[in-house]
mmCIF file with all atom_site columns, C-alpha atoms in Angstrom:
data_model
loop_
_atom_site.group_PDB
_atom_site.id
_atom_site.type_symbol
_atom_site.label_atom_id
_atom_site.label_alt_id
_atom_site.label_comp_id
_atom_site.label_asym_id
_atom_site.label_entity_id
_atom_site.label_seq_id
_atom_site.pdbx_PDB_ins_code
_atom_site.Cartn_x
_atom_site.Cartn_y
_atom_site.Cartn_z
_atom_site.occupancy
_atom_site.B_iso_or_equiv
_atom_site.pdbx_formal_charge
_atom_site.auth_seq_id
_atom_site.auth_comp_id
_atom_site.auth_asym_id
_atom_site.auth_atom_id
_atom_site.pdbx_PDB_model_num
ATOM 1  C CA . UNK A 1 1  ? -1.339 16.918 -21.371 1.00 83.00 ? 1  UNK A CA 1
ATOM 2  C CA . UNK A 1 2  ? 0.208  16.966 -25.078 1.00 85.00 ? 2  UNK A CA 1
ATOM 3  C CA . UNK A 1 3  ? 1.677  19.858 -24.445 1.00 86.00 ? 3  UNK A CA 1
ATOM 4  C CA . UNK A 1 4  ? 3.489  19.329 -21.714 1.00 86.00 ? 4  UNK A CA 1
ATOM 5  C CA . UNK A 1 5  ? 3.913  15.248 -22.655 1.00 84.00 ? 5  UNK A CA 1
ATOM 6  C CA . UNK A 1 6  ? 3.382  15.145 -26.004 1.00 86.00 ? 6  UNK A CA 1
ATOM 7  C CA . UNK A 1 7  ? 6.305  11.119 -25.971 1.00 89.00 ? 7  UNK A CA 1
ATOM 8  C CA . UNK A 1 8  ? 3.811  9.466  -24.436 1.00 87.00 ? 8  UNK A CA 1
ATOM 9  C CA . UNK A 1 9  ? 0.834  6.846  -26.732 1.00 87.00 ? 9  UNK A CA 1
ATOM 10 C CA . UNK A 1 10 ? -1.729 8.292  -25.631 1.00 86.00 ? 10 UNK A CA 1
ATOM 11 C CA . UNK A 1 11 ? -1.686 12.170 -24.232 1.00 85.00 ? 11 UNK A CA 1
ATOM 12 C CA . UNK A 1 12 ? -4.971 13.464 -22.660 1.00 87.00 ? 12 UNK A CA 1
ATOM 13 C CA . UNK A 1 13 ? -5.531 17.191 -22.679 1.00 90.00 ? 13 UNK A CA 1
ATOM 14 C CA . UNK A 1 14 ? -5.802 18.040 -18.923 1.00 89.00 ? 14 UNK A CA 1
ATOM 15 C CA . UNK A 1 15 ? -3.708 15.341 -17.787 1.00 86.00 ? 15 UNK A CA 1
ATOM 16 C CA . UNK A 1 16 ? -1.830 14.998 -14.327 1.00 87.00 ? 16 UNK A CA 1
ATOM 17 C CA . UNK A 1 17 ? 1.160  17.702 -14.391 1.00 88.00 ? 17 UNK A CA 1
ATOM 18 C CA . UNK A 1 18 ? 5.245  16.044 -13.066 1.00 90.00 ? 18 UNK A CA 1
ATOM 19 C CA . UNK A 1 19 ? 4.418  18.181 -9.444  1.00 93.00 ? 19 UNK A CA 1
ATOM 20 C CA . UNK A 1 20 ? 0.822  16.567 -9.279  1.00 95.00 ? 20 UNK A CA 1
ATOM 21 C CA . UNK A 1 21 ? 2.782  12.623 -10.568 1.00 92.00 ? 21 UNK A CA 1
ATOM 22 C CA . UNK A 1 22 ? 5.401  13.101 -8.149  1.00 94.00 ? 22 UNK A CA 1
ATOM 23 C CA . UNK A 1 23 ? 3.533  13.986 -5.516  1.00 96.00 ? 23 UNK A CA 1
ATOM 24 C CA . UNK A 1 24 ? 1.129  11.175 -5.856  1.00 95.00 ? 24 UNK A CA 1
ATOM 25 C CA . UNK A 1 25 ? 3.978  8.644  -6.164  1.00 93.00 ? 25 UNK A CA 1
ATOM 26 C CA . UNK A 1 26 ? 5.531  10.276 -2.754  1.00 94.00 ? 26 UNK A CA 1
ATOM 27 C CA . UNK A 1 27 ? 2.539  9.866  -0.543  1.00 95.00 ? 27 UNK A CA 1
ATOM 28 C CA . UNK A 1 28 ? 1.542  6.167  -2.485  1.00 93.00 ? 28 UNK A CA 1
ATOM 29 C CA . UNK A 1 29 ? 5.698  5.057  -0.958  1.00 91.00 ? 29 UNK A CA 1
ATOM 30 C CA . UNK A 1 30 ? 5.102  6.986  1.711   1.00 92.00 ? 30 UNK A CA 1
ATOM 31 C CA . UNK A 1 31 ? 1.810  5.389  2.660   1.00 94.00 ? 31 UNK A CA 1
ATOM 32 C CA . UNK A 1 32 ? 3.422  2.163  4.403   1.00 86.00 ? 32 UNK A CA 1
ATOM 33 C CA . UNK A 1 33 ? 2.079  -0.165 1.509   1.00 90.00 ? 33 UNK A CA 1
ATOM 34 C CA . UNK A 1 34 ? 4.329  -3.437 0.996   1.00 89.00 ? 34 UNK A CA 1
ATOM 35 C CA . UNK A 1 35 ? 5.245  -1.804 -2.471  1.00 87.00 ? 35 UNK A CA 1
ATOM 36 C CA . UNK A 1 36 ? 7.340  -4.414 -4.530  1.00 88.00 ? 36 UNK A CA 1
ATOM 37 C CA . UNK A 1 37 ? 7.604  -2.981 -8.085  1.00 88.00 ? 37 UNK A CA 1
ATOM 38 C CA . UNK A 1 38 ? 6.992  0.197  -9.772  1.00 88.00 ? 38 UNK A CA 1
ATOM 39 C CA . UNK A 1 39 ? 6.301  -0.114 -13.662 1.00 90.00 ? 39 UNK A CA 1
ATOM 40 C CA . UNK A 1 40 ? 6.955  3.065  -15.688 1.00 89.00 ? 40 UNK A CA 1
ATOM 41 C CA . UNK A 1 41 ? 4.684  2.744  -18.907 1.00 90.00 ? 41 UNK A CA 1
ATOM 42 C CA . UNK A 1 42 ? 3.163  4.758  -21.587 1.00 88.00 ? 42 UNK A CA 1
ATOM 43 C CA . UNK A 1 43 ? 6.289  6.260  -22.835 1.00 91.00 ? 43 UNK A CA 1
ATOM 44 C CA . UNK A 1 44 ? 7.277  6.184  -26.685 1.00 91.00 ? 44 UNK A CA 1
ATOM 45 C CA . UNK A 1 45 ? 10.798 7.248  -27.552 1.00 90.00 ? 45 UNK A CA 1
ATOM 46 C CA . UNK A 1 46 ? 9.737  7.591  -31.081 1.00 91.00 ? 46 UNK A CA 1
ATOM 47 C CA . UNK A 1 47 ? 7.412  10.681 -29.953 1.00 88.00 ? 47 UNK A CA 1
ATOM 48 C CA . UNK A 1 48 ? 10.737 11.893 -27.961 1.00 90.00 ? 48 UNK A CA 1
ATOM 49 C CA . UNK A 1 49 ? 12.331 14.017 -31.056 1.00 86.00 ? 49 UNK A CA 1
ATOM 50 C CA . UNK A 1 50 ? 13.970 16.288 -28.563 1.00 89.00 ? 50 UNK A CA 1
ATOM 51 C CA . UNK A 1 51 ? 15.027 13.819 -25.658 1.00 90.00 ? 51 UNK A CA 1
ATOM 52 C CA . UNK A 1 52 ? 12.770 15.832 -23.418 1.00 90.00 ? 52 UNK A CA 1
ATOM 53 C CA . UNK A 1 53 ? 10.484 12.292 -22.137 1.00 92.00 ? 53 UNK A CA 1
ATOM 54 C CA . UNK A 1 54 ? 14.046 10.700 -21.668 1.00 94.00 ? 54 UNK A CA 1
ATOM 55 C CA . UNK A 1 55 ? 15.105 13.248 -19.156 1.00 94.00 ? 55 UNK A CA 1
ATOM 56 C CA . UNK A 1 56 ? 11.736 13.339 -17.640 1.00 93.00 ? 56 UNK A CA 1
ATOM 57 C CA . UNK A 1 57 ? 11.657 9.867  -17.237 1.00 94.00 ? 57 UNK A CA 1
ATOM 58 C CA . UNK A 1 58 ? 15.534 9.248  -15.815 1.00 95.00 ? 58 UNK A CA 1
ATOM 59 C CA . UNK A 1 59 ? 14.049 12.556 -13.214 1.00 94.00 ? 59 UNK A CA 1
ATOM 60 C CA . UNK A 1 60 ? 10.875 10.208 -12.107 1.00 94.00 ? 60 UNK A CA 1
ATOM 61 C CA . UNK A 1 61 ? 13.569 7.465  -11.681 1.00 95.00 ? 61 UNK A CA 1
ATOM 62 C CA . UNK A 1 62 ? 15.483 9.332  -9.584  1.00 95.00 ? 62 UNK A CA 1
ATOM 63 C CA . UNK A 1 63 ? 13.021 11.021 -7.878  1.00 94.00 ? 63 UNK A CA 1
ATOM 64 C CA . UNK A 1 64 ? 11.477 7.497  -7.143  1.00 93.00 ? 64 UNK A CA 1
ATOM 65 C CA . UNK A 1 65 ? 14.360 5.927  -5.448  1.00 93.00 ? 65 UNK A CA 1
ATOM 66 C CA . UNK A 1 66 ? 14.997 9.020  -3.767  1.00 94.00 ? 66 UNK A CA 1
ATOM 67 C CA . UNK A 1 67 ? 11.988 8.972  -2.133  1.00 92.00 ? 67 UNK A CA 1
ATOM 68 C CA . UNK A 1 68 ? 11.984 4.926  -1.478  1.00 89.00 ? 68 UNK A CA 1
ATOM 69 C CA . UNK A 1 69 ? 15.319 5.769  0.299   1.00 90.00 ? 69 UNK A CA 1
ATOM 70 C CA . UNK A 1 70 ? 14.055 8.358  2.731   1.00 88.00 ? 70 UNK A CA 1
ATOM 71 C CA . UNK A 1 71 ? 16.507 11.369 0.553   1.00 82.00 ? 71 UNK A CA 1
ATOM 72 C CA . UNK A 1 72 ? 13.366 13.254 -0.042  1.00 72.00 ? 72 UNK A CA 1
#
């Protein structure tokens, strides 16, 4: 949703919210797939004039390997 992710190329009014990404990325690791590579995309730095997208994305990153490790 722009106005929640407004550094990304292409924001889509009604979009997935972080909760409702991170969730989906928990139970997709969690799932027992053979799960090689994870590719963050879509983000534009230029659209980030407040560093907001950076800190969401490190968070995702984190949250990520968190999960991968069995933290979360």
């Amino acid at each position: 949703d722009p106005l929640i992710f407004p550094f990304v190329n292409s924001p889509v009014p009604g979009g997935i919210l972080p909760r409702e990404l991170i969730d989906l990325i928990r139970k997709i690791i969690l799932s027992n797939l053979n799960i090689v590579a994870i590719d963050i995309n879509e983000f534009n730095p230029t659209n980030d004039k407040y560093f907001h997208g950076s800190g969401f994305v490190r968070y995702l990153i984190d949250s990520i390997l968190d999960i991968w490790s069995g933290k979360d």
